[in-house]
PDB file of C-alpha atoms in Angstrom:
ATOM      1  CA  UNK H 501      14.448  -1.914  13.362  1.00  0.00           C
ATOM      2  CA  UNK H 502      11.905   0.393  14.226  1.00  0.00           C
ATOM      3  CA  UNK H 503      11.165   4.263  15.265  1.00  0.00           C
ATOM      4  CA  UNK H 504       9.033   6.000  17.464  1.00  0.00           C
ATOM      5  CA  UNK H 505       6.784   8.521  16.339  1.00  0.00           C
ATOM      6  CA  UNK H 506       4.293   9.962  18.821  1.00  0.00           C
ATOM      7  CA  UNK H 507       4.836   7.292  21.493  1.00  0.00           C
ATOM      8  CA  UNK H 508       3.883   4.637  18.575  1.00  0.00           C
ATOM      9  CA  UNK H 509       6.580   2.283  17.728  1.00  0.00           C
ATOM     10  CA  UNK H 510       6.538   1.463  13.684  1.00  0.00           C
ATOM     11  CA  UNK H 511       8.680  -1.392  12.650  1.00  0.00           C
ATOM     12  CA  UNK H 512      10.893  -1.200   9.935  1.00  0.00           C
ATOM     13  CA  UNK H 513      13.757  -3.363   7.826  1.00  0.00           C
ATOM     14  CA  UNK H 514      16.235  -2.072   5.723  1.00  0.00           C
ATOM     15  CA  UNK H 515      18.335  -4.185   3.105  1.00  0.00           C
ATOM     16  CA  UNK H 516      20.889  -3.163   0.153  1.00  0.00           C
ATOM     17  CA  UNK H 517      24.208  -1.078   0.095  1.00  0.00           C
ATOM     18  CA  UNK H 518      23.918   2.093   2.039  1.00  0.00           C
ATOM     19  CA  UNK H 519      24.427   3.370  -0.818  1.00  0.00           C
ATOM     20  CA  UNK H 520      21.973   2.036  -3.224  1.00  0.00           C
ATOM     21  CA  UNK H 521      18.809   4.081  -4.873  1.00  0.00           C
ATOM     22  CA  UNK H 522      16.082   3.935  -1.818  1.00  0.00           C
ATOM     23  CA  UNK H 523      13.261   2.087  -2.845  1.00  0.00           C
ATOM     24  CA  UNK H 524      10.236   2.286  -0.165  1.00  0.00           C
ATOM     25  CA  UNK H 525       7.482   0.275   0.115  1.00  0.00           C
ATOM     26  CA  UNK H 526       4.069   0.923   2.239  1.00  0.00           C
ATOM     27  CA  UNK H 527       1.506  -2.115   2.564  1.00  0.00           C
ATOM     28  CA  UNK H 528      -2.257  -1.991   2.440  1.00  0.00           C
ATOM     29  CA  UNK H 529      -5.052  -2.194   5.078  1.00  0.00           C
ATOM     30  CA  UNK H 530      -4.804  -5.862   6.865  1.00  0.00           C
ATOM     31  CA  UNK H 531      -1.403  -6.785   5.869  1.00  0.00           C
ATOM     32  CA  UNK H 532       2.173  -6.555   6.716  1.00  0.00           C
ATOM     33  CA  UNK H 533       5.216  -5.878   4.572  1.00  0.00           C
ATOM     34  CA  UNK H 534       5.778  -9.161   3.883  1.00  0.00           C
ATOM     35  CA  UNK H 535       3.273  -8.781   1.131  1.00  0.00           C
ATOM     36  CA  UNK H 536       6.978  -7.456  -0.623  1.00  0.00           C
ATOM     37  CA  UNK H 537       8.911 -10.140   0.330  1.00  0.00           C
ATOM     38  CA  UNK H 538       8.342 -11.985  -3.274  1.00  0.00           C
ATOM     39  CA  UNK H 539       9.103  -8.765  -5.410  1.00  0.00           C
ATOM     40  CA  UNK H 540      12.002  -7.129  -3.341  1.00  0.00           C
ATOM     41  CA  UNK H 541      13.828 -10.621  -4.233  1.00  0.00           C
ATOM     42  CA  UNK H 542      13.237  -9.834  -7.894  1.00  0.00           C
ATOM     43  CA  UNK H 543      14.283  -5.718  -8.101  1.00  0.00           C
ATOM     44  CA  UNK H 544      17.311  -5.256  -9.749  1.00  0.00           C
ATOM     45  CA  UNK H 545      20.332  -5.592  -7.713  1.00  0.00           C
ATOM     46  CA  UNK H 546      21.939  -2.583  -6.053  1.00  0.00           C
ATOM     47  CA  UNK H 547      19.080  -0.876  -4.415  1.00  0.00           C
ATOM     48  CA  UNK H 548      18.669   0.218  -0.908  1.00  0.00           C
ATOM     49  CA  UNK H 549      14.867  -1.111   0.025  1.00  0.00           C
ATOM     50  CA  UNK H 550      13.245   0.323   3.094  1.00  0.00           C
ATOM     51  CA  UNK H 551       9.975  -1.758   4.166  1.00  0.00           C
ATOM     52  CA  UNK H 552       7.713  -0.817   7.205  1.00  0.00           C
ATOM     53  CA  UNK H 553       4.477  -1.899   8.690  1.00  0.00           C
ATOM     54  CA  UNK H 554       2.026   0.476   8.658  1.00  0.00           C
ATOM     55  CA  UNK H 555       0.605   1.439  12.495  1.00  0.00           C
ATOM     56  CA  UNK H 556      -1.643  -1.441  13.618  1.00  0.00           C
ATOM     57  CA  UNK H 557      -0.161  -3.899  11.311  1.00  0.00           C
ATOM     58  CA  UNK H 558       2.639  -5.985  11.826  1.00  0.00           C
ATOM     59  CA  UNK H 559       5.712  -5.264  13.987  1.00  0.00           C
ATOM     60  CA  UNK H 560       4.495  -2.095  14.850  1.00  0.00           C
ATOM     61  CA  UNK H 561       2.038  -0.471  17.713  1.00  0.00           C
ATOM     62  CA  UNK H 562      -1.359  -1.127  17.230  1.00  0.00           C
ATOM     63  CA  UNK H 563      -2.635   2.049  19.287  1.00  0.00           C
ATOM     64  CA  UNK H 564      -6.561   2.627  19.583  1.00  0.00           C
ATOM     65  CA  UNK H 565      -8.330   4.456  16.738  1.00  0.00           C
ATOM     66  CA  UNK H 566      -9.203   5.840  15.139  1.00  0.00           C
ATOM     67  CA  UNK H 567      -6.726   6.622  13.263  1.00  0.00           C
ATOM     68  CA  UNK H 568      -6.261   9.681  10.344  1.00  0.00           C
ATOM     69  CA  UNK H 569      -4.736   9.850   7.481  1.00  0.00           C
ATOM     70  CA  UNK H 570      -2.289  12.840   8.362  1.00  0.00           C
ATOM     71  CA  UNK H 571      -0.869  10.335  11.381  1.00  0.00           C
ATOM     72  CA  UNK H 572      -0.332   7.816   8.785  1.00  0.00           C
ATOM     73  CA  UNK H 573       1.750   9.744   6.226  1.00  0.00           C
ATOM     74  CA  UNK H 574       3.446  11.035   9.363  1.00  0.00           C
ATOM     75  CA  UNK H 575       4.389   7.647  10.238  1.00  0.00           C
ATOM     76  CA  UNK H 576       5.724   7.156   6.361  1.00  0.00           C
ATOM     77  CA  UNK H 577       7.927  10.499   6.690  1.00  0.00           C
ATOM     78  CA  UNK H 578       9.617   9.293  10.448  1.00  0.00           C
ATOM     79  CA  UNK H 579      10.359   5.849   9.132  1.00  0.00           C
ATOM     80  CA  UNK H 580      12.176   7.790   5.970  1.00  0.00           C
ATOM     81  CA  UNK H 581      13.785  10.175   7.625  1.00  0.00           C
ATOM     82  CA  UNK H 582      14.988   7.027  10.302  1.00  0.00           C
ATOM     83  CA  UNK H 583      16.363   5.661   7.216  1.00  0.00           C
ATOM     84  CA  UNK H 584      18.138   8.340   6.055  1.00  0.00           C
ATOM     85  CA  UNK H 585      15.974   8.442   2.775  1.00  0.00           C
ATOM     86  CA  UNK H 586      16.279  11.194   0.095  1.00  0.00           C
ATOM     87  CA  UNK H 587      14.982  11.224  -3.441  1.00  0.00           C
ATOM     88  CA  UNK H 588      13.414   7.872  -3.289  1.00  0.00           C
ATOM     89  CA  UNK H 589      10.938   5.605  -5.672  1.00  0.00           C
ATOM     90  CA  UNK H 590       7.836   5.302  -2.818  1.00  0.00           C
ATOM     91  CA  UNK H 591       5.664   2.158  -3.610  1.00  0.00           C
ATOM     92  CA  UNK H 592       2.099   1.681  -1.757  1.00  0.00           C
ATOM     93  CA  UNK H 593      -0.876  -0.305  -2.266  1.00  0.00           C
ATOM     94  CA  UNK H 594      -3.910   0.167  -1.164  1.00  0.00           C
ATOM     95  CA  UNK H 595      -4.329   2.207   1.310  1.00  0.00           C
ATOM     96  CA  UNK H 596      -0.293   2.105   1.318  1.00  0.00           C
ATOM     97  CA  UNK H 597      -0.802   4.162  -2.200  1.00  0.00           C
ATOM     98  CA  UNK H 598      -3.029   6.885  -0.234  1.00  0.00           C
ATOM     99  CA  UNK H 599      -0.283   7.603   2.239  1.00  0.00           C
ATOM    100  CA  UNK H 600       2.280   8.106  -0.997  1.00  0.00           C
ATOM    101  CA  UNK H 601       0.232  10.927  -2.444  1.00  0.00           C
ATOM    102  CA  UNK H 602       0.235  12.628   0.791  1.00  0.00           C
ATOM    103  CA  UNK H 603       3.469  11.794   1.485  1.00  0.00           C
ATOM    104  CA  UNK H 604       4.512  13.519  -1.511  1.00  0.00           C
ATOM    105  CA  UNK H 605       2.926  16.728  -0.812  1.00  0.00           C
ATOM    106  CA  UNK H 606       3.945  17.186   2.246  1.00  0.00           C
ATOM    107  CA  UNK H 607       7.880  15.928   1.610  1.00  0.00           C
ATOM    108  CA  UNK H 608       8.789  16.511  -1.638  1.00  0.00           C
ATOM    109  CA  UNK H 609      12.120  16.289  -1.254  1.00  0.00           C
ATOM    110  CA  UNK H 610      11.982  12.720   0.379  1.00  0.00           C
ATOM    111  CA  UNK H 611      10.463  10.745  -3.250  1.00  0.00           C
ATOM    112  CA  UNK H 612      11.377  11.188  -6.812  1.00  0.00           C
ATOM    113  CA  UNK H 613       8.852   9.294  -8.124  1.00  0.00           C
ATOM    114  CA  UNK H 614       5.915   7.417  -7.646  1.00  0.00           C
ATOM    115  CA  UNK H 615       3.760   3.581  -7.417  1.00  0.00           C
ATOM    116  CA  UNK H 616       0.255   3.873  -7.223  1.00  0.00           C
ATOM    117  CA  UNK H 617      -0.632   0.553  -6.900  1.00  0.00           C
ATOM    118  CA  UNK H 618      -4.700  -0.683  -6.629  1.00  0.00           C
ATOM    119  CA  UNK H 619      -5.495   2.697  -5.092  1.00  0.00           C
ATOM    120  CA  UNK H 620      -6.722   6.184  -5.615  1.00  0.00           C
ATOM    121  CA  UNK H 621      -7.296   9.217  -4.512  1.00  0.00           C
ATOM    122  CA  UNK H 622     -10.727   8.247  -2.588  1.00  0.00           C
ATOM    123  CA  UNK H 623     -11.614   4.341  -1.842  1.00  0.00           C
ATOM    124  CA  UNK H 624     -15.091   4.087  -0.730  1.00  0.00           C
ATOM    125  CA  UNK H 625     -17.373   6.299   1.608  1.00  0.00           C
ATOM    126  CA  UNK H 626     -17.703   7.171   4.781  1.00  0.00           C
ATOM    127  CA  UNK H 627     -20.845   4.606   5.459  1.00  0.00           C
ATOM    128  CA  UNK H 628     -19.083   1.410   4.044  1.00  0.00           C
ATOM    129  CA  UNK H 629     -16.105   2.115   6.146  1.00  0.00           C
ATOM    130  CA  UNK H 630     -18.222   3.009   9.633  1.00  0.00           C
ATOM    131  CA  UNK H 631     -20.130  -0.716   8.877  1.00  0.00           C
ATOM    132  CA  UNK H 632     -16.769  -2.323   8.093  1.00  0.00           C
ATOM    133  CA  UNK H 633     -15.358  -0.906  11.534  1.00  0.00           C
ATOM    134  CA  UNK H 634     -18.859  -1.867  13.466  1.00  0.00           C
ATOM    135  CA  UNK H 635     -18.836  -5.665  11.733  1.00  0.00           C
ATOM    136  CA  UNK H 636     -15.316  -6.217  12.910  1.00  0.00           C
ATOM    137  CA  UNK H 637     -15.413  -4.658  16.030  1.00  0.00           C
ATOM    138  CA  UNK H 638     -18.801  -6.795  17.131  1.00  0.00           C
ATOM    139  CA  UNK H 639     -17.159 -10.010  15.556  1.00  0.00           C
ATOM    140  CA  UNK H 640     -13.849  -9.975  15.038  1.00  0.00           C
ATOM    141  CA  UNK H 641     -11.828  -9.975  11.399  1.00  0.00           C
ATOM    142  CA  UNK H 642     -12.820 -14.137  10.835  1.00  0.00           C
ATOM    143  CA  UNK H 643     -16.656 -12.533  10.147  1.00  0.00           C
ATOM    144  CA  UNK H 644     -15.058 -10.423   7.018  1.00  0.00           C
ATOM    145  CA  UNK H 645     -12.241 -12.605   5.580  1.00  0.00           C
ATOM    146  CA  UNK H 646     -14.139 -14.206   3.165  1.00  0.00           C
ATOM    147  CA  UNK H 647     -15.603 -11.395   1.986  1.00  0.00           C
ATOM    148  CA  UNK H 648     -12.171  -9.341   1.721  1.00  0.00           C
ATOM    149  CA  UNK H 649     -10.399 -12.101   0.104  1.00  0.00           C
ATOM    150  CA  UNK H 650     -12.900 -12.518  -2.526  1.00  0.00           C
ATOM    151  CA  UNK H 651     -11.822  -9.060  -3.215  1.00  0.00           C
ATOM    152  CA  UNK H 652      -8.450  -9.410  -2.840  1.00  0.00           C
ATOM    153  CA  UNK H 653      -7.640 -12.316  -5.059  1.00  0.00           C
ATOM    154  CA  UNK H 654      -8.537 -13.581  -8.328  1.00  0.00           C
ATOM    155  CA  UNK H 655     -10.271 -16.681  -8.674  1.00  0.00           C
ATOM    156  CA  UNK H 656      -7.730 -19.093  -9.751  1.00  0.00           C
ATOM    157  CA  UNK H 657      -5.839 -18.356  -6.567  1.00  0.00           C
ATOM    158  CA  UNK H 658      -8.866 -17.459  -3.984  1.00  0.00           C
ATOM    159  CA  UNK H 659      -9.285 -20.843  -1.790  1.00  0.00           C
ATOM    160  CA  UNK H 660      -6.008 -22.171  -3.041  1.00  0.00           C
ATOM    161  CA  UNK H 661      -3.279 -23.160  -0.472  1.00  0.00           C
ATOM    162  CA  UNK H 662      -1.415 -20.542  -1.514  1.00  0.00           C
ATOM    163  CA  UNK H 663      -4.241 -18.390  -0.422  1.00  0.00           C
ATOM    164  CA  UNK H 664      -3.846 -19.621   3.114  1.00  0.00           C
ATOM    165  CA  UNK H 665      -1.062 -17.679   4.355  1.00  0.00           C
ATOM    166  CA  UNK H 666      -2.443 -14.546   3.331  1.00  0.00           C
ATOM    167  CA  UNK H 667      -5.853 -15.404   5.199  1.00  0.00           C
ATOM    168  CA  UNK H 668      -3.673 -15.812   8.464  1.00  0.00           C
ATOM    169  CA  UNK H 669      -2.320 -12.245   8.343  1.00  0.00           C
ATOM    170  CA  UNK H 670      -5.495 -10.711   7.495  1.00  0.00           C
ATOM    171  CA  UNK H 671      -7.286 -12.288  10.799  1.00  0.00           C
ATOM    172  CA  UNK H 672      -4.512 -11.736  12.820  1.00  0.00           C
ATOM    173  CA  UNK H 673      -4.171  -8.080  12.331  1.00  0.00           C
ATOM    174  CA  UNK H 674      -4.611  -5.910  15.351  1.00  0.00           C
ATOM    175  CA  UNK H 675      -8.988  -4.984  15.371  1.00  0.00           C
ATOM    176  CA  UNK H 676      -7.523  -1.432  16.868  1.00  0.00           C
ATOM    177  CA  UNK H 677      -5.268  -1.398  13.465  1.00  0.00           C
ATOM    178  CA  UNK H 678      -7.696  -2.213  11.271  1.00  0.00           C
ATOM    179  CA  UNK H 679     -10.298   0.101  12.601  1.00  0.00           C
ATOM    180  CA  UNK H 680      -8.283   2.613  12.837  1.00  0.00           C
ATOM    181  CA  UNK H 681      -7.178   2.430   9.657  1.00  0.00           C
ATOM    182  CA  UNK H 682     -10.777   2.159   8.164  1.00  0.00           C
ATOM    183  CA  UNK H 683     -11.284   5.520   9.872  1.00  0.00           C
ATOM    184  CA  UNK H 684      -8.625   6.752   8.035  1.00  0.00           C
ATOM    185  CA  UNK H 685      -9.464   5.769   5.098  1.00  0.00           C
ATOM    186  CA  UNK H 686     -12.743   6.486   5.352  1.00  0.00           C
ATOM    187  CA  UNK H 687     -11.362  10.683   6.042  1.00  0.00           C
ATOM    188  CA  UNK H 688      -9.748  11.103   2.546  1.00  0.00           C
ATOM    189  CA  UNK H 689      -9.962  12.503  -0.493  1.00  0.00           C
ATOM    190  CA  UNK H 690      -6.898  13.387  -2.383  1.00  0.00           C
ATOM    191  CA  UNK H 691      -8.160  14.365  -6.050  1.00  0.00           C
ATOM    192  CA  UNK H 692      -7.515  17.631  -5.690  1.00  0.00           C
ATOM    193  CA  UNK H 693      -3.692  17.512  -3.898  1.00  0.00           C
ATOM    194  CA  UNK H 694      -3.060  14.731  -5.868  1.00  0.00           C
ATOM    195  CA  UNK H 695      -3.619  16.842  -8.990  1.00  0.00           C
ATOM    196  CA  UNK H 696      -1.275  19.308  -8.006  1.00  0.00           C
ATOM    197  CA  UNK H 697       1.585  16.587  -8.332  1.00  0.00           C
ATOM    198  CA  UNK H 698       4.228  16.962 -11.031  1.00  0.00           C
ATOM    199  CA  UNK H 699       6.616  13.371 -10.107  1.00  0.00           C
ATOM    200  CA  UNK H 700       6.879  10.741 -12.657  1.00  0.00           C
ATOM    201  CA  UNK H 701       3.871   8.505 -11.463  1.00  0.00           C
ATOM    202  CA  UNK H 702       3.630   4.182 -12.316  1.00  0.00           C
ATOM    203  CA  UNK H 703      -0.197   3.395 -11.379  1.00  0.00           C
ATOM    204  CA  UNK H 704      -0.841  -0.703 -11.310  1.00  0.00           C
ATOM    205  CA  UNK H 705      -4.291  -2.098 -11.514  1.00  0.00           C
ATOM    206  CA  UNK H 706      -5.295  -5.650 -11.192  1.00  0.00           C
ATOM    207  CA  UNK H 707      -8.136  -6.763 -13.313  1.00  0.00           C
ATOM    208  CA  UNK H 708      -9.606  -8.891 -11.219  1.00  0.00           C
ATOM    209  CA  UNK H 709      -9.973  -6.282  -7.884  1.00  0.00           C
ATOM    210  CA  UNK H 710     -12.208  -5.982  -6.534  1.00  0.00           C
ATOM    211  CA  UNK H 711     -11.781  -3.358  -4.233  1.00  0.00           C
ATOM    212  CA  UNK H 712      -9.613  -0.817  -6.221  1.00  0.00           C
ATOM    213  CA  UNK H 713     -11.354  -1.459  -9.750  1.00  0.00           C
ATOM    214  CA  UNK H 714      -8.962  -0.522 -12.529  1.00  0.00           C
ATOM    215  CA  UNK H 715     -10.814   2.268 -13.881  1.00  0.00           C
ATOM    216  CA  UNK H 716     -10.440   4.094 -10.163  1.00  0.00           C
ATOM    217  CA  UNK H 717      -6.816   3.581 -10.097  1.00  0.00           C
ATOM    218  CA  UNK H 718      -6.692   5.000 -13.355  1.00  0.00           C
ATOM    219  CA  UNK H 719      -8.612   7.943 -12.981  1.00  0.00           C
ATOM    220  CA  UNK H 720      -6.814   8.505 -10.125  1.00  0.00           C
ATOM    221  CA  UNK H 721      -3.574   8.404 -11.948  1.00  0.00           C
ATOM    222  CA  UNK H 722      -4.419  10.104 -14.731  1.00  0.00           C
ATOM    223  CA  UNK H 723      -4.644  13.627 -12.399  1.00  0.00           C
ATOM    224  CA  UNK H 724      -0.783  13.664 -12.540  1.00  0.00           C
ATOM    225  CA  UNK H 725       0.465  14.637 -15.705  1.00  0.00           C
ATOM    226  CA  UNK H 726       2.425  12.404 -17.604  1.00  0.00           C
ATOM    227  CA  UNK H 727       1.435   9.292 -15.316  1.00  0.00           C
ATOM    228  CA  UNK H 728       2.160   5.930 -16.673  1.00  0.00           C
ATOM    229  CA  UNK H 729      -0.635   2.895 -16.348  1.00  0.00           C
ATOM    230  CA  UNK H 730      -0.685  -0.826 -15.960  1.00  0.00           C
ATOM    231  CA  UNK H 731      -3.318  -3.276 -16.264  1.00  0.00           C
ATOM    232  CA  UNK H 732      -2.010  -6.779 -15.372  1.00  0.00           C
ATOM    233  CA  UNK H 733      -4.257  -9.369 -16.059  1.00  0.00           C
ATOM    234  CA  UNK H 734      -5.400 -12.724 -13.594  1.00  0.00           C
ATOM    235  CA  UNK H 735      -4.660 -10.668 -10.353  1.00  0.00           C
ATOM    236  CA  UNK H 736      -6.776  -9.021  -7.882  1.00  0.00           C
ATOM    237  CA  UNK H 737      -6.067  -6.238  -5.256  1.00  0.00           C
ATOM    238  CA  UNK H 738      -2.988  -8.008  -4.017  1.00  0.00           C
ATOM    239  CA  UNK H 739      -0.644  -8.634  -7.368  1.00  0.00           C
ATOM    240  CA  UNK H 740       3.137  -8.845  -5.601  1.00  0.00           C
ATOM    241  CA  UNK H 741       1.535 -11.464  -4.220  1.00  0.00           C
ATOM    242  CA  UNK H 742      -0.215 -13.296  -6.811  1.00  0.00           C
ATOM    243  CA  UNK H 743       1.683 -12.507  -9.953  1.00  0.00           C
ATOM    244  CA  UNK H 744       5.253 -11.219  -8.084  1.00  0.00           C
ATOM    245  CA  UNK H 745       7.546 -11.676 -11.358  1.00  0.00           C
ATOM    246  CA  UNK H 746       5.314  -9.588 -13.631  1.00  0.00           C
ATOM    247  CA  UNK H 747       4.710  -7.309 -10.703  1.00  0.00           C
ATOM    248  CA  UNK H 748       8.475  -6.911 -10.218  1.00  0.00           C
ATOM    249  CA  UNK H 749       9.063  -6.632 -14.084  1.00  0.00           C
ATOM    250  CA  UNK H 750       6.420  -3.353 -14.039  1.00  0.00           C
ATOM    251  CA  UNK H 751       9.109  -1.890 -11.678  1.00  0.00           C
ATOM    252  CA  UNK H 752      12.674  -2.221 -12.490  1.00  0.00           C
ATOM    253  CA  UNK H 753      10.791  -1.154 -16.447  1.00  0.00           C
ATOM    254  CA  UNK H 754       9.670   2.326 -14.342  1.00  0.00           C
ATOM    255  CA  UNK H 755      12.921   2.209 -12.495  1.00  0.00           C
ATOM    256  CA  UNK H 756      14.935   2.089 -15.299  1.00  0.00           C
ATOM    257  CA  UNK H 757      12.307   4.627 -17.299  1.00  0.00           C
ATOM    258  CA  UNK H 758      13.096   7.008 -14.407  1.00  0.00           C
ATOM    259  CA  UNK H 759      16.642   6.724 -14.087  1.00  0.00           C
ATOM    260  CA  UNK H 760      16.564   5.133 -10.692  1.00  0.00           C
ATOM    261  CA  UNK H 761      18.691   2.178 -11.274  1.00  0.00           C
TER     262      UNK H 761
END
């Protein structure tokens, strides 16, 4: 499936009863929603999951940069409102967790509660993301895998096979996607809308990330009042991928916490 929002196709699946609790999930910088694939199998049954690739990754467009953050939460809001989604639990890593706290202050009536998974408020500055963008627009992705797998996996599964699949997505993605969305990232700083949020709020940290270190995910949960934090242990910046059971476990206990199943 997929919708267009300002002449940029974003690509979409939807699974579960029409009726079912919507559950929506955004991915992070150079990946794809099938970084879910392991975790929506494990959710408790009965839920109505809504998946999309975030512009430049995936399925959809891949339009030249760069890219802002407002365009990106944008994107999140027509792929809900495609869906039909009201009152939902929104899930996003990474950079995926950055479009869910501007999501929900600009559409509070679209989530009920909140995922802030290996995220925050404000990843990095504006000088590593501008060397990031030059690096991988003089050489291509293969020049920063390495280096971005390192951070994304701990080391009992970095330069596994299992690691392999994972490496293929990352050089594959779109250099006008990834760009872009460095730009983007690069633009933000949420602490102070993120404080005004009053949703019940799940923040996941990896101990081994090395990108999103736990102690920034949790400061940047611990602006929302009430906020709930996980630290789950032999995982990096990607944990549905590396640890999917406990990852899944951490959600249907918040679903259930929240009344959403």
């Amino acid at each position: 499936m997929q919708v267009i929002r300002d002449g940029v196709a974003l690509g979409y699946d939807v699974t579960g009863p029409d009726d079912g609790a919507p559950v929506v999930f955004a991915n992070a910088l150079g990946t794809t929603r099938a970084i879910w694939d392991q975790v929506a199998a494990l959710l408790p049954a009965g839920l109505r999951i809504i998946r999309y690739d975030m512009r430049g990754h995936g399925a959809s467009d891949a339009p030249d940069g760069p890219y802002s953050m407002g365009q990106l939460v944008s994107d999140a809001e027509a792929v809900c409102d495609a869906a039909g989604v009201r009152d939902a639990l929104f899930i996003g890593l990474s950079v995926g967790g950055m479009v869910a706290q501007g999501l929900a202050v600009k559409r509070p009536d679209l989530i009920r509660a909140l995922v802030l998974s290996n995220t925050a408020a404000k990843i990095g500055n504006p000088k590593l993301w501008q060397d990031r963008i030059d690096t991988v627009r003089a050489k291509g992705l293969t020049a920063l895998s390495d280096a971005v797998l390192q951070r994304w996996f701990a080391r009992g599964f970095y330069g596994t096979p299992a690691m392999q699949p994972w490496r293929a997505m990352l050089e594959s993605t779109p250099v006008a996607g990834y760009t872009g969305t460095c730009a983007a990232i690069a633009g933000t700083d949420f602490y102070t809308t993120t404080a005004g949020l009053r949703i019940p709020t799940l923040g996941i940290a990896g101990i081994d990330d090395g990108s999103t270190p736990p102690d920034l995910v949790r400061e940047t949960v611990d602006l929302i009042p009430g906020s709930q934090f996980v630290l789950m242990r032999r995982v990096g910046h990607l944990p549905c991928v590396e640890d999917p059971a406990t990852y899944a476990a951490h959600l249907a206990d918040f679903m259930k916490a929240v009344g959403h199943v």
